[in-house]
Short mmCIF file of C-alpha atoms and ligand atoms in Angstrom, two decimals:
data_model
loop_
_atom_site.label_atom_id
_atom_site.label_comp_id
_atom_site.label_asym_id
_atom_site.label_seq_id
_atom_site.Cartn_x
_atom_site.Cartn_y
_atom_site.Cartn_z
CA MET A 72 25.95 -51.52 -35.86
CA PRO A 73 23.26 -48.94 -35.60
CA ALA A 74 23.31 -46.16 -37.85
CA LEU A 75 24.10 -42.78 -36.92
CA LYS A 76 20.64 -41.59 -37.53
CA ASP A 77 18.87 -44.61 -35.24
CA TYR A 78 20.39 -42.29 -32.01
CA TRP A 79 18.12 -39.43 -32.91
CA PRO A 80 14.69 -40.70 -31.51
CA LEU A 81 16.68 -41.26 -28.19
CA VAL A 82 17.79 -37.67 -27.97
CA MET A 83 14.20 -36.56 -28.86
CA GLU A 84 13.09 -38.55 -25.69
CA ASP A 85 15.69 -37.14 -23.52
CA LEU A 86 14.97 -33.90 -24.92
CA LYS A 87 11.48 -34.12 -24.06
CA GLY A 88 12.06 -34.97 -20.66
CA ARG A 89 14.15 -31.37 -20.43
CA LEU A 90 11.26 -29.23 -21.74
CA SER A 91 7.64 -28.60 -21.00
CA ALA A 92 5.50 -30.69 -23.02
CA SER A 93 3.77 -27.40 -24.60
CA ASN A 94 6.97 -26.17 -25.97
CA PHE A 95 8.15 -29.39 -26.76
CA LYS A 96 5.33 -30.11 -28.82
CA ALA A 97 5.41 -26.70 -30.45
CA TRP A 98 8.80 -26.47 -31.09
CA PHE A 99 10.26 -30.09 -31.84
CA SER A 100 7.27 -31.76 -33.83
CA LEU A 101 9.10 -31.23 -36.98
CA VAL A 102 12.98 -30.96 -36.09
CA ASP A 103 14.72 -34.30 -37.22
CA PHE A 104 18.29 -35.36 -37.65
CA ALA A 105 19.99 -34.56 -41.17
CA GLU A 106 23.52 -35.45 -41.05
CA ILE A 107 26.65 -35.59 -39.21
CA GLN A 108 29.32 -33.49 -40.24
CA GLU A 109 32.83 -33.02 -39.51
CA SER A 110 34.08 -36.51 -38.73
CA GLY A 111 31.32 -36.84 -36.22
CA ARG A 112 32.11 -33.41 -34.65
CA LYS A 113 29.33 -31.48 -36.21
CA LEU A 114 25.57 -32.96 -35.90
CA VAL A 115 22.93 -30.86 -38.16
CA ILE A 116 19.22 -31.08 -37.41
CA SER A 117 16.93 -30.00 -39.76
CA VAL A 118 14.23 -27.45 -39.20
CA PRO A 119 11.26 -26.02 -41.19
CA SER A 120 12.14 -22.40 -41.22
CA ASP A 121 14.50 -19.81 -40.39
CA PHE A 122 12.46 -18.64 -37.76
CA HIS A 123 12.22 -22.26 -36.09
CA LYS A 124 16.01 -22.06 -36.10
CA LYS A 125 16.70 -18.82 -34.33
CA TYR A 126 13.77 -19.54 -31.97
CA ILE A 127 15.13 -22.83 -30.89
CA ASP A 128 18.66 -22.19 -31.01
CA SER A 129 18.11 -19.09 -28.65
CA LYS A 130 15.80 -20.75 -26.40
CA PHE A 131 16.90 -24.15 -26.33
CA ARG A 132 20.35 -24.58 -27.18
CA LYS A 133 21.96 -25.60 -23.92
CA GLU A 134 19.00 -28.39 -23.82
CA ILE A 135 19.55 -29.67 -27.44
CA PHE A 136 23.32 -29.70 -26.79
CA ALA A 137 22.73 -31.44 -23.79
CA SER A 138 20.53 -33.95 -25.16
CA VAL A 139 22.81 -34.60 -28.06
CA VAL A 140 25.95 -35.43 -26.35
CA LYS A 141 24.48 -37.86 -24.48
CA TYR A 142 23.83 -40.16 -27.33
CA TYR A 143 26.58 -38.53 -29.86
CA PRO A 144 29.24 -37.96 -27.49
CA GLN A 145 31.62 -36.81 -30.02
CA VAL A 146 29.74 -34.08 -31.30
CA ILE A 147 31.03 -30.20 -30.19
CA HIS A 148 28.21 -28.31 -31.99
CA VAL A 149 25.27 -28.42 -33.36
CA GLY A 150 23.82 -26.72 -37.05
CA TYR A 151 20.66 -26.56 -38.33
CA LYS A 152 19.23 -27.18 -42.08
CA ILE A 153 16.10 -25.80 -42.96
CA VAL A 154 13.84 -28.07 -44.76
CA LYS A 155 10.17 -27.00 -45.47
CA PRO A 156 7.80 -29.25 -44.20
CA ALA A 157 4.70 -30.99 -46.33
CA GLU A 158 1.66 -28.48 -45.57
CA THR A 159 -0.44 -30.69 -43.09
CA LYS A 160 2.06 -31.15 -40.79
CA ASN A 161 2.68 -27.42 -40.92
CA GLN A 162 -0.52 -26.73 -39.77
CA GLU A 163 -0.50 -29.17 -36.90
CA ILE A 164 2.35 -27.42 -35.55
CA GLN A 165 0.89 -23.81 -35.76
CA GLN A 166 -2.19 -25.35 -33.94
CA ALA A 167 0.26 -26.98 -30.90
CA LEU A 168 1.94 -23.51 -30.75
CA SER A 169 -1.45 -21.89 -30.18
CA LEU A 170 -3.67 -24.16 -28.28
CA GLU A 171 -1.06 -25.22 -25.57
CA PRO A 172 -0.94 -22.75 -23.17
CA LEU A 173 2.82 -22.39 -22.23
CA SER A 174 2.36 -22.95 -18.23
CA ASP A 175 3.10 -25.88 -16.55
CA ASP A 176 -0.89 -26.66 -15.26
CA SER A 177 -1.96 -28.83 -18.61
CA PHE A 178 -5.12 -30.16 -18.07
CA GLU A 179 -7.38 -32.27 -20.81
CA LYS A 180 -8.94 -29.13 -22.74
CA GLN A 181 -12.70 -30.09 -23.60
CA PRO A 182 -12.99 -28.79 -27.10
CA ILE A 183 -17.05 -28.46 -27.64
CA ASP A 184 -18.22 -30.73 -30.42
CA ASN A 185 -20.18 -28.44 -32.52
CA ALA A 186 -20.17 -29.39 -36.15
CA SER A 187 -22.45 -26.11 -36.94
CA GLU A 188 -19.52 -23.97 -35.64
CA PRO A 189 -17.35 -22.13 -38.56
CA GLU A 190 -13.54 -23.21 -39.06
CA PRO A 191 -11.18 -20.82 -36.71
CA ILE A 192 -10.39 -17.81 -38.60
CA SER A 193 -6.63 -18.81 -38.16
CA SER A 194 -5.12 -22.00 -37.13
CA TYR A 195 -2.94 -20.54 -34.08
CA LEU A 196 -6.16 -18.67 -32.94
CA PRO A 197 -8.46 -20.88 -30.88
CA LYS A 198 -12.04 -21.45 -31.95
CA LYS A 199 -14.64 -19.14 -30.55
CA SER A 200 -16.29 -21.82 -28.24
CA LEU A 201 -12.91 -22.76 -26.70
CA ASN A 202 -12.55 -20.39 -23.56
CA ASN A 203 -9.24 -22.29 -22.43
CA LEU A 204 -10.49 -22.51 -18.70
CA ASN A 205 -9.45 -24.96 -16.33
CA PRO A 206 -12.66 -26.44 -14.70
CA LYS A 207 -10.80 -27.22 -11.67
CA TYR A 208 -10.28 -23.57 -10.93
CA THR A 209 -13.58 -22.73 -9.37
CA PHE A 210 -14.86 -19.78 -6.54
CA GLU A 211 -16.07 -22.66 -4.71
CA ASN A 212 -12.83 -24.45 -4.13
CA PHE A 213 -11.02 -21.12 -3.35
CA VAL A 214 -10.53 -20.93 0.17
CA VAL A 215 -10.90 -17.07 1.48
CA THR A 216 -8.38 -16.21 3.80
CA ARG A 217 -7.19 -12.84 5.24
CA ASN A 218 -4.25 -12.97 2.62
CA ASN A 219 -6.41 -13.11 -0.43
CA GLU A 220 -9.91 -11.87 0.77
CA LEU A 221 -9.95 -8.32 -1.14
CA ALA A 222 -8.87 -10.24 -4.13
CA ALA A 223 -11.09 -12.95 -4.08
CA ASN A 224 -14.23 -10.18 -3.42
CA VAL A 225 -13.47 -7.93 -5.82
CA ALA A 226 -12.88 -11.45 -8.27
CA MET A 227 -16.60 -12.28 -7.47
CA ALA A 228 -17.79 -8.74 -8.03
CA VAL A 229 -16.21 -8.26 -11.53
CA VAL A 230 -18.74 -11.29 -12.36
CA GLU A 231 -21.68 -9.58 -10.96
CA ASP A 232 -20.93 -6.10 -12.56
CA MET A 233 -19.03 -6.79 -15.81
CA GLY A 234 -16.79 -4.14 -17.71
CA LYS A 235 -18.02 -1.40 -15.40
CA LEU A 236 -17.09 -1.88 -11.85
CA TYR A 237 -13.34 -3.00 -11.59
CA ASN A 238 -11.82 -2.69 -15.02
CA PRO A 239 -9.30 -3.80 -15.72
CA LEU A 240 -8.77 -5.71 -12.57
CA PHE A 241 -5.39 -6.54 -11.80
CA ILE A 242 -4.45 -9.33 -9.26
CA HIS A 243 -0.83 -9.68 -8.52
CA SER A 244 1.20 -11.74 -6.25
CA LYS A 245 4.32 -14.03 -5.97
CA VAL A 246 4.35 -17.45 -7.30
CA GLY A 247 1.88 -20.07 -6.21
CA LEU A 248 -0.63 -17.88 -4.31
CA GLY A 249 -3.59 -18.54 -6.21
CA LYS A 250 -3.71 -15.83 -9.44
CA THR A 251 -4.40 -18.34 -11.99
CA HIS A 252 -6.81 -19.93 -9.65
CA LEU A 253 -8.74 -16.81 -8.92
CA LEU A 254 -8.51 -15.46 -13.25
CA GLU A 255 -9.72 -18.79 -14.20
CA ALA A 256 -12.71 -18.99 -11.51
CA ILE A 257 -14.03 -15.36 -12.45
CA GLY A 258 -13.77 -17.24 -16.17
CA ASN A 259 -16.01 -19.99 -15.42
CA LYS A 260 -18.36 -18.78 -13.04
CA THR A 261 -19.13 -16.06 -15.87
CA VAL A 262 -19.31 -18.80 -18.57
CA GLU A 263 -22.03 -21.04 -16.10
CA LYS A 264 -24.25 -17.40 -15.72
CA ARG A 265 -23.58 -16.24 -19.08
CA PRO A 266 -23.18 -18.78 -21.67
CA THR A 267 -23.39 -16.61 -24.74
CA PHE A 268 -20.45 -14.58 -23.59
CA ASN A 269 -16.97 -14.93 -25.22
CA VAL A 270 -14.85 -15.76 -22.71
CA LYS A 271 -11.04 -16.16 -23.37
CA TYR A 272 -8.37 -16.99 -20.97
CA ILE A 273 -5.00 -16.77 -22.68
CA PRO A 274 -1.57 -17.30 -20.57
CA ALA A 275 0.74 -14.34 -21.93
CA GLU A 276 3.34 -16.14 -23.33
CA THR A 277 0.74 -18.20 -25.61
CA PHE A 278 -0.77 -14.68 -26.74
CA ILE A 279 2.64 -13.61 -27.74
CA ASN A 280 3.20 -16.55 -29.52
CA GLN A 281 0.14 -16.10 -31.41
CA TRP A 282 1.03 -12.36 -32.17
CA ILE A 283 4.05 -13.49 -33.85
CA MET A 284 2.39 -16.13 -35.76
CA SER A 285 -0.02 -13.59 -37.29
CA LEU A 286 2.73 -10.75 -37.86
CA GLN A 287 4.53 -13.54 -39.89
CA ARG A 288 1.50 -14.64 -41.79
CA LYS A 289 0.52 -10.79 -42.27
CA GLU A 290 -2.87 -11.66 -40.69
CA THR A 291 -2.29 -8.71 -37.77
CA ASP A 292 -6.30 -7.86 -38.70
CA LYS A 293 -7.48 -10.74 -38.07
CA PHE A 294 -5.49 -11.14 -34.71
CA ARG A 295 -7.04 -7.50 -33.43
CA ASP A 296 -10.48 -8.72 -34.84
CA TYR A 297 -10.34 -12.19 -32.82
CA TYR A 298 -9.66 -10.19 -29.63
CA ASN A 299 -11.66 -7.27 -30.10
CA SER A 300 -14.89 -9.60 -30.27
CA ILE A 301 -14.29 -11.17 -26.82
CA ASP A 302 -16.73 -10.03 -23.87
CA LEU A 303 -14.20 -11.13 -21.08
CA LEU A 304 -10.38 -11.37 -21.55
CA LEU A 305 -8.14 -13.18 -19.02
CA ILE A 306 -4.58 -12.79 -19.56
CA ASP A 307 -2.50 -14.77 -17.29
CA ASP A 308 1.28 -13.60 -16.33
CA ILE A 309 1.21 -10.39 -17.82
CA GLN A 310 4.80 -9.85 -16.50
CA PHE A 311 5.89 -12.04 -19.68
CA PHE A 312 5.13 -8.77 -21.80
CA THR A 313 8.35 -7.33 -20.76
CA GLY A 314 10.56 -6.14 -23.18
CA LYS A 315 8.01 -7.27 -25.98
CA GLU A 316 7.26 -4.19 -27.55
CA SER A 317 5.28 -5.17 -30.86
CA THR A 318 3.14 -7.53 -28.27
CA GLN A 319 2.47 -4.35 -26.12
CA GLU A 320 1.77 -2.35 -29.05
CA ILE A 321 -1.33 -4.69 -30.32
CA PHE A 322 -2.22 -5.53 -26.54
CA PHE A 323 -2.42 -1.48 -26.16
CA HIS A 324 -4.89 -1.26 -29.10
CA ILE A 325 -6.91 -4.32 -27.85
CA PHE A 326 -7.31 -3.04 -24.28
CA ASN A 327 -8.60 0.66 -25.40
CA TYR A 328 -11.45 -1.27 -27.52
CA LEU A 329 -12.14 -3.57 -24.99
CA HIS A 330 -12.17 -1.25 -22.37
CA GLN A 331 -14.07 1.56 -24.60
CA ASN A 332 -16.79 -0.99 -25.16
CA ASN A 333 -17.18 -2.11 -21.49
CA LYS A 334 -15.76 -5.31 -22.04
CA GLN A 335 -13.91 -6.76 -19.06
CA ILE A 336 -10.27 -7.39 -18.65
CA VAL A 337 -8.74 -9.36 -15.90
CA LEU A 338 -4.82 -9.66 -15.75
CA THR A 339 -2.60 -11.17 -13.19
CA SER A 340 1.13 -10.30 -12.91
CA ASP A 341 4.47 -11.61 -10.49
CA LYS A 342 4.64 -7.67 -9.39
CA PRO A 343 2.23 -4.72 -8.86
CA PRO A 344 2.01 -2.48 -12.17
CA GLN A 345 4.80 -0.08 -11.44
CA GLU A 346 7.35 -2.47 -10.68
CA LEU A 347 7.02 -4.25 -14.62
CA ILE A 348 10.39 -3.10 -15.83
CA GLY A 349 10.17 -3.03 -19.40
CA ILE A 350 6.57 -2.31 -19.72
CA PRO A 351 5.81 1.35 -21.17
CA GLU A 352 4.02 4.10 -18.81
CA ARG A 353 0.81 4.37 -21.18
CA LEU A 354 0.39 0.53 -20.50
CA VAL A 355 1.27 0.44 -16.44
CA SER A 356 -1.16 3.61 -16.28
CA ARG A 357 -3.92 1.41 -17.86
CA PHE A 358 -2.99 -1.58 -15.82
CA ASN A 359 -3.36 1.34 -12.69
CA SER A 360 -6.71 2.81 -13.76
CA GLY A 361 -9.23 -0.12 -12.54
CA MET A 362 -8.53 -1.91 -9.28
CA VAL A 363 -5.25 -3.31 -8.21
CA VAL A 364 -4.89 -5.79 -5.84
CA ASP A 365 -2.34 -8.30 -4.14
CA ILE A 366 -2.59 -11.44 -2.46
CA THR A 367 0.21 -11.59 0.35
CA LYS A 368 1.35 -15.21 1.69
CA PRO A 369 -0.55 -16.97 4.40
CA GLU A 370 0.26 -16.62 8.02
CA LEU A 371 0.08 -19.57 9.79
CA GLU A 372 -3.57 -19.51 11.02
CA ASP A 373 -4.65 -19.22 7.07
CA ARG A 374 -2.30 -21.94 6.24
CA LEU A 375 -4.21 -24.05 8.62
CA SER A 376 -7.61 -23.43 6.93
CA ILE A 377 -6.28 -23.92 3.27
CA LEU A 378 -5.02 -27.15 4.82
CA GLN A 379 -8.35 -28.51 6.31
CA ASP A 380 -10.17 -27.48 3.52
CA LYS A 381 -7.83 -29.58 1.18
CA ILE A 382 -7.28 -32.48 2.94
CA ALA A 383 -11.64 -32.78 3.58
CA ARG A 384 -11.95 -32.72 -0.40
CA MET A 385 -9.19 -34.89 -1.26
CA GLN A 386 -10.97 -37.44 1.84
CA LEU A 387 -7.60 -37.80 3.65
CA ILE A 388 -7.23 -38.66 7.11
CA ILE A 389 -4.22 -36.64 8.86
CA ASP A 390 -4.19 -36.17 12.46
CA ASP A 391 -4.13 -32.74 13.78
CA LYS A 392 -0.88 -32.72 15.21
CA LYS A 393 0.71 -33.43 11.69
CA VAL A 394 -1.46 -30.86 9.91
CA PHE A 395 -0.16 -27.97 12.38
CA LYS A 396 3.20 -29.29 11.49
CA ILE A 397 2.85 -28.73 7.73
CA ALA A 398 1.37 -25.59 8.46
CA GLU A 399 4.24 -24.46 10.72
CA LYS A 400 6.99 -25.70 7.92
CA ILE A 401 5.71 -24.82 4.82
CA SER A 402 5.30 -21.21 4.80
CA THR A 403 6.15 -20.28 1.35
CA ASN A 404 2.78 -20.30 -0.83
CA VAL A 405 -0.88 -22.78 -1.21
CA ARG A 406 1.06 -24.81 -4.45
CA ASP A 407 3.64 -25.97 -1.83
CA LEU A 408 0.97 -27.23 0.94
CA GLU A 409 -1.00 -28.83 -2.00
CA GLY A 410 2.78 -30.49 -2.95
CA VAL A 411 2.69 -31.93 0.27
CA LEU A 412 -0.59 -33.43 0.68
CA ASN A 413 -0.38 -34.73 -2.72
CA LYS A 414 2.74 -36.44 -1.70
CA ILE A 415 1.11 -37.65 1.52
CA GLN A 416 -2.07 -39.14 -0.88
CA ALA A 417 0.84 -41.07 -2.88
CA ARG A 418 2.10 -42.64 0.03
CA ILE A 419 -0.53 -43.77 1.57
CA LYS A 420 -2.27 -45.11 -1.48
CA LEU A 421 1.31 -46.72 -2.68
CA MET A 422 1.45 -48.62 0.97
CA PRO A 423 -1.82 -48.70 2.64
CA HIS A 424 -0.48 -51.15 4.87
CA LEU A 425 1.90 -49.43 6.63
CA ASP A 426 1.05 -46.58 9.09
CA PHE A 427 1.82 -42.93 8.17
CA ASP A 428 4.22 -41.61 10.68
CA ASP A 429 5.84 -38.48 11.64
CA ARG A 430 9.41 -39.99 10.02
CA ASP A 431 7.26 -39.84 7.04
CA LEU A 432 6.50 -36.74 7.43
CA ASP A 433 9.78 -35.13 8.09
CA SER A 434 10.86 -36.95 5.09
CA ILE A 435 8.33 -35.13 2.98
CA LEU A 436 8.67 -31.94 4.49
CA SER A 437 12.55 -32.24 4.30
CA SER A 438 12.51 -31.75 0.89
CA TYR A 439 10.60 -28.03 1.25
CA CYS A 440 12.96 -26.11 2.77
CA ASN A 441 13.03 -22.46 2.08
CA HIS A 442 15.44 -22.19 -0.48
CA GLU A 443 14.54 -18.52 -1.59
CA PRO A 444 17.37 -16.25 -1.34
CA THR A 445 16.73 -12.93 0.83
CA LEU A 446 18.91 -9.80 0.11
CA ASP A 447 20.89 -9.80 3.14
CA GLU A 448 21.76 -13.36 3.27
CA PRO A 449 24.76 -14.27 0.87
CA ILE A 450 24.69 -16.81 -1.39
CA LYS A 451 26.94 -19.70 0.05
CA GLY A 452 30.01 -20.88 -2.60
CA LEU A 453 29.67 -18.11 -5.22
CA ASN A 454 32.27 -17.07 -7.75
CA PRO A 455 33.29 -13.74 -9.05
CA GLU A 456 32.51 -15.39 -12.81
CA ALA A 457 29.22 -16.84 -12.09
CA VAL A 458 28.19 -13.34 -10.67
CA LEU A 459 29.48 -11.21 -13.69
CA GLN A 460 27.57 -14.17 -16.05
CA ALA A 461 24.36 -13.17 -14.13
CA ILE A 462 24.71 -9.69 -14.32
CA CYS A 463 25.52 -9.74 -18.25
CA ARG A 464 22.29 -11.75 -18.74
CA ILE A 465 19.98 -9.79 -16.96
CA PHE A 466 21.39 -6.29 -18.35
CA SER A 467 21.90 -8.26 -21.83
CA ILE A 468 25.37 -7.05 -21.81
CA GLN A 469 29.11 -8.27 -22.70
CA LYS A 470 31.44 -9.28 -19.85
CA GLN A 471 33.82 -6.90 -21.80
CA ASP A 472 31.43 -4.25 -21.17
CA ILE A 473 31.22 -4.53 -17.75
CA ILE A 474 35.14 -4.67 -17.24
CA GLY A 475 35.46 -2.04 -19.85
CA ASN A 476 34.77 1.63 -20.04
CA SER A 477 31.67 1.70 -21.72
CA ARG A 478 29.51 4.47 -19.91
CA GLU A 479 26.84 3.67 -21.16
CA LYS A 480 23.78 4.18 -18.22
CA ASN A 481 22.48 0.43 -18.59
CA VAL A 482 26.44 -1.02 -18.45
CA ALA A 483 27.08 1.28 -15.84
CA LEU A 484 24.62 0.70 -13.65
CA ALA A 485 25.36 -3.18 -14.20
CA ARG A 486 28.73 -2.61 -13.04
CA GLN A 487 27.54 -0.80 -9.97
CA ILE A 488 25.48 -4.01 -9.21
CA ALA A 489 28.39 -5.96 -9.77
CA PHE A 490 30.47 -3.93 -7.46
CA TRP A 491 27.97 -4.83 -4.73
CA PHE A 492 28.22 -8.57 -5.00
CA TYR A 493 31.57 -8.62 -5.33
CA LYS A 494 31.71 -6.36 -2.07
CA HIS A 495 28.42 -7.85 -0.08
CA GLU A 496 27.92 -11.32 -1.65
CA LEU A 497 32.21 -12.33 -2.28
CA ASP A 498 33.14 -10.27 0.73
CA LEU A 499 36.06 -8.62 -1.24
CA SER A 500 37.66 -5.15 -0.66
CA TYR A 501 37.13 -2.62 -2.61
CA PRO A 502 41.15 -2.29 -4.17
CA VAL A 503 40.68 -6.05 -4.95
CA ILE A 504 37.55 -5.37 -6.72
CA GLY A 505 39.04 -2.64 -8.57
CA ARG A 506 41.99 -4.47 -9.84
CA LEU A 507 39.30 -7.15 -11.31
CA PHE A 508 37.68 -4.16 -12.95
CA GLY A 509 40.29 -3.46 -15.37
CA GLY A 510 42.23 -1.45 -12.61
CA ARG A 511 39.57 1.04 -11.05
CA ASN A 512 40.45 3.00 -8.20
CA HIS A 513 38.79 1.73 -5.07
CA THR A 514 36.81 5.11 -4.15
CA THR A 515 34.89 4.21 -7.36
CA VAL A 516 34.27 0.94 -6.36
CA MET A 517 33.17 2.11 -3.13
CA HIS A 518 31.15 4.98 -4.63
CA GLY A 519 29.27 2.54 -6.67
CA HIS A 520 28.94 0.11 -3.95
CA ASN A 521 27.20 2.53 -1.69
CA LYS A 522 25.00 3.87 -4.54
CA ILE A 523 23.13 0.38 -4.86
CA GLU A 524 23.21 0.20 -1.49
CA GLU A 525 21.25 3.44 -0.67
CA LEU A 526 18.99 2.53 -4.20
CA LEU A 527 18.18 -0.87 -2.73
CA LYS A 528 16.43 1.08 0.07
CA THR A 529 14.51 3.25 -2.14
CA ASN A 530 14.16 1.91 -5.59
CA PRO A 531 12.08 -1.33 -6.43
CA LYS A 532 13.35 -1.87 -9.74
CA ILE A 533 16.73 -2.12 -8.90
CA LYS A 534 15.89 -4.47 -6.16
CA ASP A 535 14.20 -6.41 -8.60
CA LYS A 536 17.06 -6.56 -10.60
CA VAL A 537 19.60 -7.30 -7.82
CA MET A 538 17.11 -10.17 -6.46
CA MET A 539 16.67 -11.51 -9.83
CA ALA A 540 20.78 -12.48 -10.17
CA LYS A 541 20.05 -13.81 -6.17
CA LYS A 542 17.67 -16.08 -7.52
CA MET A 543 19.74 -16.93 -10.95
CA LEU A 544 22.90 -17.14 -8.66
CA ALA A 545 20.80 -19.20 -6.04
CA GLY A 546 19.57 -21.62 -9.01
CA SER A 547 16.04 -21.24 -7.98
P1 ADP B 1681 -0.16 -18.54 -9.22
O1 ADP B 1681 -1.05 -18.19 -10.21
O2 ADP B 1681 -0.50 -16.83 -8.19
O3 ADP B 1681 1.10 -18.74 -9.16
P2 ADP B 1681 -1.89 -20.72 -8.82
O4 ADP B 1681 -3.30 -19.69 -8.86
O5 ADP B 1681 -1.48 -21.52 -9.76
O6 ADP B 1681 -1.15 -19.57 -8.14
O7 ADP B 1681 -2.17 -21.54 -7.50
C1 ADP B 1681 -1.27 -22.66 -6.91
C2 ADP B 1681 -2.16 -23.66 -6.52
O8 ADP B 1681 -2.45 -23.41 -5.46
C3 ADP B 1681 -3.31 -24.69 -7.34
O9 ADP B 1681 -3.47 -25.59 -7.76
C4 ADP B 1681 -4.33 -23.67 -6.79
O10 ADP B 1681 -5.69 -24.09 -6.87
C5 ADP B 1681 -4.10 -23.50 -5.14
N1 ADP B 1681 -4.33 -22.33 -4.37
C6 ADP B 1681 -3.73 -21.10 -4.14
N2 ADP B 1681 -4.69 -20.41 -3.22
C7 ADP B 1681 -5.87 -21.29 -3.09
C8 ADP B 1681 -6.74 -20.74 -2.32
N3 ADP B 1681 -6.92 -19.66 -1.51
N4 ADP B 1681 -7.90 -21.75 -1.88
C9 ADP B 1681 -7.30 -23.17 -2.47
N5 ADP B 1681 -6.66 -23.06 -3.41
C10 ADP B 1681 -5.56 -22.91 -3.91
MG1 MG B 1682 -0.15 -18.55 -12.50
#
């Protein structure tokens, strides 16, 4: 009979598959099986600190539970026990937390082997010589098309005239359209031209984590000095600063310091500055004070040139008709275009003796049908409960608030958005909706619904919230 603890490595293995490599390494290296309680119904795991416990419980509870019940099917809840780790291992984890960007684009970092370099000032802040850049993103392999031309040109201009011309440069677009690529290309070109420059690429999430560590260790001055000494600061996905007030505060100071000293700042985001809900006005106006450029979706012709460039670089042989078909079908973003080419390459490699025919291409393309929900098109198979849950999560409120009588602005707005969903997506009548919302009058519901309908046309923040809910409900 295996001991109960013996299943734990399997749980860890399973959990690893559910989380990103960097999250797993950062948060679960020091997590272990502690004991089983309540006749097998409760599994207790050991964690190194109260902070860890709170963090993993709020971020990964669902994943942990799913992995646990797979191997401990009798368990109905998971508990935590704080066990302080030995010093050395603790340092390892701090490092993992800071050095691994929390993005899915992981790559082999090449630490610069420089024996004479002083120790890093803090284990969670990478050495000065580690710029964190991925060398694969360059201007040379960035295909300039009409939809990204301005962004690409401004990015190149920034390298030429750093800190003065466009500062900050703020690049925004939907996912997969080349923001990270351009951001890192600026860094790589700068490193090439000005080897003595202190260049740092940092995903916003990593910046937040580092800041939390520095707060915990009461080393905020070190954190600030570290960032104030940078010549070119590249922060990716700044939308993650949303709602993170203390990070916003320190970033505001760093931003001002660098800016006053003519150091270059480049930021990327999935939205333009003014649509960043939860970022204070003083930061938004800083973001707007330099140059704001967007990258839009590539048109058919642009997609064809991107495909042709990539096919040549990958040394693939694909006939023009198939290339055209890919460009026609995949209209979402460049990441998906790359995905299709990678799949074709794998297929050709795995089965070199078989022709790559139209049927093969169709089966690859079929997994890329466009799932993006639109505002007008209702999502199929929705139920009222799921809608309420999504809206409550987005507004950080409870179900009873929304059903109840609270007149708080945030709750009232969430409730009206819920009315809109019940009418627009679930096709329920105003009186029925009124009944479901604690017996409200149908005119109240109608008024709320109409108000949202109007706001959707004029207020991007409201549209953003509604789309967020739709994406959540559509599972994308
Ligand atoms: P984002 O950061 O906007 O989500 P990325 O920069 O990660 O997008 O781009 C997704 C993928 O598409 C990357 O592999 C990137 O190299 C590639 N890519 C995007 N735009 C271009 C382009 N214009 N030319 C070449 N590759 C591109
Ligand atoms: Mg990106």
